Short mmCIF file of C-alpha atoms in Angstrom, two decimals:
data_model
loop_
_atom_site.label_atom_id
_atom_site.label_comp_id
_atom_site.label_asym_id
_atom_site.label_seq_id
_atom_site.Cartn_x
_atom_site.Cartn_y
_atom_site.Cartn_z
CA MET A 193 -18.65 -24.07 -47.31
CA ALA A 194 -15.66 -23.03 -48.56
CA GLU A 195 -16.87 -20.39 -50.76
CA ASN A 196 -18.58 -18.95 -47.47
CA ARG A 197 -15.87 -18.55 -45.66
CA THR A 198 -13.99 -16.70 -48.27
CA GLU A 199 -17.40 -14.13 -48.85
CA ILE A 200 -16.83 -14.18 -44.83
CA LYS A 201 -13.23 -13.04 -44.98
CA GLN A 202 -13.73 -10.63 -47.54
CA ARG A 203 -16.36 -9.07 -45.67
CA GLU A 204 -15.68 -4.84 -45.40
CA TYR A 205 -16.20 -3.14 -42.42
CA LEU A 206 -16.36 1.06 -42.56
CA ILE A 207 -14.57 2.53 -39.42
CA GLY A 208 -18.08 3.69 -37.74
CA ASP A 209 -19.01 -0.19 -37.96
CA MET A 210 -15.47 -1.47 -36.64
CA SER A 211 -15.64 1.55 -33.95
CA GLU A 212 -19.32 -0.41 -33.05
CA ILE A 213 -18.18 -3.85 -33.23
CA VAL A 214 -14.89 -3.78 -31.40
CA GLY A 215 -15.84 -1.12 -28.61
CA VAL A 216 -12.84 1.35 -29.18
CA SER A 217 -13.77 5.22 -30.60
CA ARG A 218 -13.02 6.44 -34.46
CA ASP A 219 -10.17 7.93 -32.80
CA THR A 220 -8.64 4.91 -30.99
CA LEU A 221 -8.68 3.26 -34.44
CA ARG A 222 -7.16 5.79 -35.85
CA PHE A 223 -4.42 6.25 -33.37
CA TYR A 224 -3.81 2.35 -33.94
CA GLU A 225 -3.34 2.87 -37.20
CA LYS A 226 -0.88 5.83 -36.54
CA LYS A 227 0.82 3.34 -34.78
CA GLY A 228 1.33 0.65 -37.58
CA ILE A 229 -0.52 -1.75 -35.13
CA ILE A 230 -3.41 -2.25 -37.96
CA LYS A 231 -3.93 -1.12 -41.50
CA ALA A 232 -6.91 0.52 -43.64
CA ARG A 233 -7.67 -0.10 -46.81
CA LYS A 234 -8.98 2.57 -48.86
CA LYS A 235 -12.12 2.68 -51.41
CA GLU A 236 -11.76 4.74 -54.82
CA ASN A 237 -14.49 7.22 -53.06
CA GLY A 238 -11.94 7.60 -50.43
CA TYR A 239 -13.53 5.97 -47.43
CA ARG A 240 -11.55 3.80 -45.40
CA TYR A 241 -12.18 0.09 -44.30
CA TYR A 242 -11.06 -2.89 -42.41
CA LEU A 243 -11.68 -7.13 -43.02
CA GLU A 244 -12.64 -9.88 -41.43
CA GLU A 245 -9.08 -10.50 -40.34
CA ASP A 246 -8.35 -7.05 -39.25
CA LEU A 247 -11.13 -8.05 -36.45
CA PHE A 248 -9.18 -10.94 -35.49
CA ARG A 249 -6.05 -8.76 -34.99
CA LEU A 250 -7.36 -6.31 -32.89
CA MET A 251 -8.90 -8.97 -30.92
CA VAL A 252 -5.58 -9.91 -30.06
CA ILE A 253 -4.47 -6.40 -29.79
CA LEU A 254 -7.27 -5.69 -27.23
CA TYR A 255 -6.31 -8.80 -25.43
CA LYS A 256 -2.83 -8.21 -24.92
CA ARG A 257 -3.89 -4.20 -23.60
CA LYS A 258 -6.08 -6.34 -21.02
CA MET A 259 -2.74 -7.71 -19.85
CA ASN A 260 -1.80 -4.23 -19.20
CA ASP A 261 0.62 -4.55 -21.85
CA SER A 262 1.39 -0.65 -23.55
CA LEU A 263 1.11 -0.13 -26.92
CA GLU A 264 4.70 0.28 -27.36
CA GLU A 265 5.17 -3.08 -26.45
CA ILE A 266 2.63 -4.31 -28.75
CA GLU A 267 4.32 -2.33 -31.76
CA GLY A 268 7.70 -3.61 -30.57
CA TYR A 269 6.73 -7.44 -30.93
CA ILE A 270 4.85 -6.37 -34.36
CA LYS A 271 6.95 -5.05 -36.07
CA GLY A 272 10.53 -6.66 -34.48
CA GLU A 273 10.85 -10.07 -32.69
CA ASN A 274 7.61 -11.98 -32.28
CA SER A 275 8.40 -15.77 -31.99
CA VAL A 276 7.44 -18.09 -28.99
CA GLU A 277 10.50 -17.97 -27.17
CA TYR A 278 10.52 -14.20 -27.53
CA MET A 279 6.92 -13.97 -26.21
CA LYS A 280 7.49 -16.97 -23.50
CA LYS A 281 9.90 -14.05 -21.73
CA HIS A 282 7.88 -11.44 -22.14
CA LEU A 283 5.06 -13.08 -20.20
CA GLN A 284 7.04 -14.11 -17.63
CA THR A 285 8.65 -10.78 -17.11
CA ARG A 286 5.04 -8.92 -17.34
CA ILE A 287 3.86 -11.82 -14.47
CA LYS A 288 6.23 -10.79 -12.53
CA GLN A 289 5.71 -6.82 -12.79
CA GLU A 290 1.89 -7.41 -12.04
CA GLU A 291 2.83 -9.45 -8.84
CA MET A 292 4.60 -6.55 -7.85
CA LYS A 293 1.68 -4.39 -8.51
CA ILE A 294 -0.43 -6.20 -7.08
CA HIS A 295 1.83 -6.48 -3.89
CA TYR A 296 2.17 -2.93 -3.65
CA HIS A 297 -1.58 -2.37 -3.95
CA GLN A 298 -1.81 -5.01 -0.73
CA GLN A 299 0.57 -2.75 0.95
CA ALA A 300 -1.09 0.50 0.47
CA ILE A 301 -4.50 -1.01 1.59
CA ALA A 302 -2.80 -2.57 4.52
CA ARG A 303 -1.32 1.10 5.15
CA MET A 304 -5.31 2.12 5.02
CA ARG A 305 -5.96 -0.22 7.37
CA LEU A 306 -4.10 0.77 9.87
CA ALA A 307 -4.94 4.61 9.83
CA THR A 308 -8.14 3.76 9.61
CA LYS A 309 -8.14 1.36 13.36
CA ASP A 310 -5.96 4.25 14.98
CA ILE A 311 -8.76 6.88 14.16
CA GLN A 312 -11.29 4.63 15.43
CA MET A 313 -9.08 3.51 18.85
CA ALA A 314 -8.83 7.50 18.78
CA GLU A 315 -12.63 8.08 18.68
CA GLN A 316 -13.29 5.07 21.15
CA TYR A 317 -10.54 5.98 23.90
CA GLY A 318 -9.91 9.51 23.63
CA GLY A 319 -9.42 10.96 27.03
CA LYS A 320 -10.77 7.67 28.64
CA CYS A 321 -8.91 5.13 30.64
CA THR A 322 -9.31 1.32 29.56
CA TRP A 323 -7.45 -2.01 30.02
CA LYS A 324 -5.45 -3.13 26.54
CA ASN A 325 -2.63 -5.76 26.26
CA PHE A 326 0.32 -4.51 24.50
CA PRO A 327 0.64 -5.09 20.62
CA VAL A 328 2.02 -8.07 19.57
CA ALA A 329 5.18 -6.58 17.24
CA TYR A 330 8.60 -7.11 15.71
CA GLN A 331 11.20 -4.75 17.57
CA LEU A 332 12.91 -3.65 14.45
CA GLY A 333 15.66 -1.43 16.47
CA VAL A 334 16.04 0.79 19.63
CA CYS A 335 17.47 4.19 19.45
CA ASP A 336 18.46 6.78 22.05
CA SER A 337 15.43 9.59 21.10
CA LEU A 338 12.27 9.92 18.79
CA HIS A 339 14.72 12.03 16.58
CA ALA A 340 17.10 9.16 15.94
CA SER A 341 14.33 6.61 15.48
CA LEU A 342 13.20 8.67 13.07
CA GLN A 343 16.23 8.81 11.14
CA LYS A 344 16.13 4.95 11.57
CA TRP A 345 12.33 4.79 10.30
CA PHE A 346 13.92 6.83 6.89
CA SER A 347 16.68 4.16 6.60
CA LEU A 348 14.59 0.94 7.03
CA SER A 349 11.46 2.81 4.70
CA SER A 350 13.93 3.74 1.70
CA GLU A 351 15.56 -0.47 1.69
CA THR A 352 12.46 -2.36 2.32
CA GLY A 353 8.84 -1.97 0.71
CA GLY A 354 6.35 -2.02 3.64
CA LEU A 355 8.78 -0.71 6.75
CA ASP A 356 7.15 2.50 6.47
CA MET A 357 4.21 0.66 8.80
CA THR A 358 6.54 0.67 11.51
CA TYR A 359 5.33 2.56 14.46
CA PHE A 360 7.58 4.75 17.00
CA TYR A 361 7.06 3.76 21.11
CA THR A 362 8.97 6.13 23.33
CA GLU A 363 9.69 4.73 26.50
CA PHE A 364 9.37 6.91 29.77
CA SER A 365 10.43 5.94 33.31
CA ILE A 366 7.92 7.10 36.06
CA LYS A 367 9.03 8.05 39.08
CA GLU A 368 7.15 10.32 41.76
CA GLY A 369 5.07 12.12 39.24
CA GLN A 370 8.05 12.58 37.37
CA MET A 371 8.86 11.64 33.55
CA GLN A 372 12.23 10.66 31.85
CA GLU A 373 12.53 9.29 28.70
CA GLN A 374 14.05 6.33 28.25
CA GLY A 375 14.77 6.16 24.09
CA THR A 376 12.59 4.79 21.48
CA LYS A 377 11.47 1.05 20.40
CA LEU A 378 10.51 0.55 16.33
CA PHE A 379 7.91 -1.92 16.14
CA LEU A 380 6.19 -3.34 13.60
CA TYR A 381 2.87 -5.32 14.21
CA GLN A 382 2.82 -8.62 13.97
CA GLU A 383 -0.38 -8.43 11.84
CA VAL A 384 1.34 -6.19 8.82
CA GLY A 385 4.54 -8.99 8.46
CA PRO A 386 2.47 -10.36 5.34
CA PHE A 387 2.75 -7.19 3.42
CA ILE A 388 6.71 -6.86 3.93
CA SER A 389 8.67 -7.58 0.91
CA SER A 390 9.96 -11.14 1.56
CA ASP A 391 13.26 -10.53 1.42
CA PHE A 392 13.02 -8.83 4.84
CA HIS A 393 13.53 -11.52 7.55
CA LEU A 394 11.23 -10.67 10.40
CA GLU A 395 11.48 -13.52 12.05
CA GLN A 396 15.27 -12.85 13.59
CA TYR A 397 13.59 -9.92 15.61
CA PRO A 398 12.36 -10.24 18.73
CA GLN A 399 9.05 -9.81 19.42
CA THR A 400 6.72 -8.28 22.30
CA ALA A 401 4.51 -9.81 24.87
CA PRO A 402 0.97 -9.12 25.21
CA VAL A 403 1.50 -7.80 28.74
CA PRO A 404 -1.93 -5.90 30.48
CA CYS A 405 -1.79 -2.43 30.33
CA ILE A 406 -3.56 0.64 31.28
CA TYR A 407 -4.58 2.14 27.83
CA THR A 408 -5.65 5.40 27.14
CA ILE A 409 -5.13 8.07 23.59
CA LEU A 410 -4.13 11.60 24.09
CA GLU A 411 -5.20 14.17 21.54
CA SER A 412 -2.17 16.79 21.66
CA GLU A 413 0.06 19.36 20.02
CA ASN A 414 3.00 18.26 21.41
CA ILE A 415 4.29 15.19 20.28
CA TYR A 416 5.24 13.88 23.95
CA PRO A 417 2.55 12.96 26.22
CA ASP A 418 2.71 15.18 29.59
CA GLU A 419 3.00 14.09 33.28
CA GLU A 420 -0.46 14.98 34.32
CA THR A 421 -2.17 12.96 31.86
CA ALA A 422 0.53 10.01 33.15
CA CYS A 423 -0.37 10.53 36.88
CA GLN A 424 -3.94 9.74 35.91
CA MET A 425 -3.43 6.66 34.56
CA VAL A 426 -1.41 5.68 37.37
CA ARG A 427 -4.19 6.93 39.79
CA TRP A 428 -6.94 5.06 37.37
CA GLY A 429 -5.24 1.56 37.89
CA LYS A 430 -4.66 1.80 41.11
CA GLU A 431 -8.30 2.58 41.49
CA GLN A 432 -8.67 -0.61 39.38
CA GLY A 433 -6.42 -2.59 41.96
CA ALA A 434 -3.38 -2.77 39.84
CA GLU A 435 0.05 -1.39 40.20
CA PRO A 436 2.04 -0.17 37.22
CA THR A 437 5.28 -0.70 36.65
CA GLY A 438 6.54 2.60 36.53
CA VAL A 439 6.83 2.68 32.47
CA LEU A 440 5.04 4.39 29.96
CA TYR A 441 4.98 3.85 26.30
CA SER A 442 4.02 6.75 24.13
CA ASN A 443 2.86 6.20 20.21
CA ASN A 444 2.06 9.00 17.57
CA MET A 445 -0.21 6.63 16.18
CA THR A 446 -1.48 8.92 14.09
CA SER A 447 -0.98 13.15 13.10
CA PHE A 448 -3.51 15.57 11.61
CA LEU A 449 -1.09 18.26 10.16
CA GLY A 450 -2.37 21.98 9.76
CA GLU A 451 -0.63 25.33 8.55
CA ASP A 452 0.25 26.36 12.15
CA SER A 453 0.47 23.82 14.31
CA ASN A 454 -0.12 19.55 14.03
CA ILE A 455 -2.49 17.70 16.16
CA TYR A 456 -1.11 14.62 17.09
CA PHE A 457 -3.16 11.39 18.64
CA LEU A 458 -0.72 9.76 20.98
CA GLU A 459 -1.31 6.13 21.80
CA LEU A 460 -0.36 5.31 25.71
CA TYR A 461 0.32 1.95 27.34
CA MET A 462 1.52 1.63 30.62
CA PRO A 463 2.27 -2.18 31.74
CA VAL A 464 0.76 -3.12 35.17
CA LYS A 465 2.71 -5.88 37.64
#
């Protein structure tokens, strides 16, 4: 048995054989050689070959690559420190890095789901009035104007990952068919909470109540809703036997950017008594 094990260890593999067994290209093997990660031996006729021990070496290297270790990292602990303590610290660091990547991708998916939901709502309720509860959300701030809320948004999103998913709800008072801007509130939907960085404490912010509202979506080239649409919502609500409170919230839930002009899909909520 010992003789067989010795014979296996001395078995030789040409670069083509090694490429087929390991599942990487010849160029990749040559690149690994240049990096000093593996070493090929040469026959008298100039052919390069590998031994069984190189298979095990490549197995370890490829496994580490599956852990998203870079070649520079692999090269570093092959040529440098290669202790148990070093490897333990390295793995702890890499786990944190991968967890951050997962969280980042989860945030990206959450953004796409929000955008998909917004588009579906625009498709379903564009130009139509219906009933919808005001969204349950964290109120992250109140600004004097939409412009000021944009500045607040840039500040929040640069400081904490995920707060870019905050929406702007501009409040208008409606009296005798006239609209008056009252300021803009920044809302983060409750459903998005799990995707916000854990060091940001959402529980300290007040939450909205799911009050019943007259609801519609306005497609417009203007970032603000028009008074005619507001009046139509009031009329529709009264036809349904409801009495509007005289407040309208406008949320630019999604935008289509063009070369000369933009199209805004304004989500309009009008609470009723």
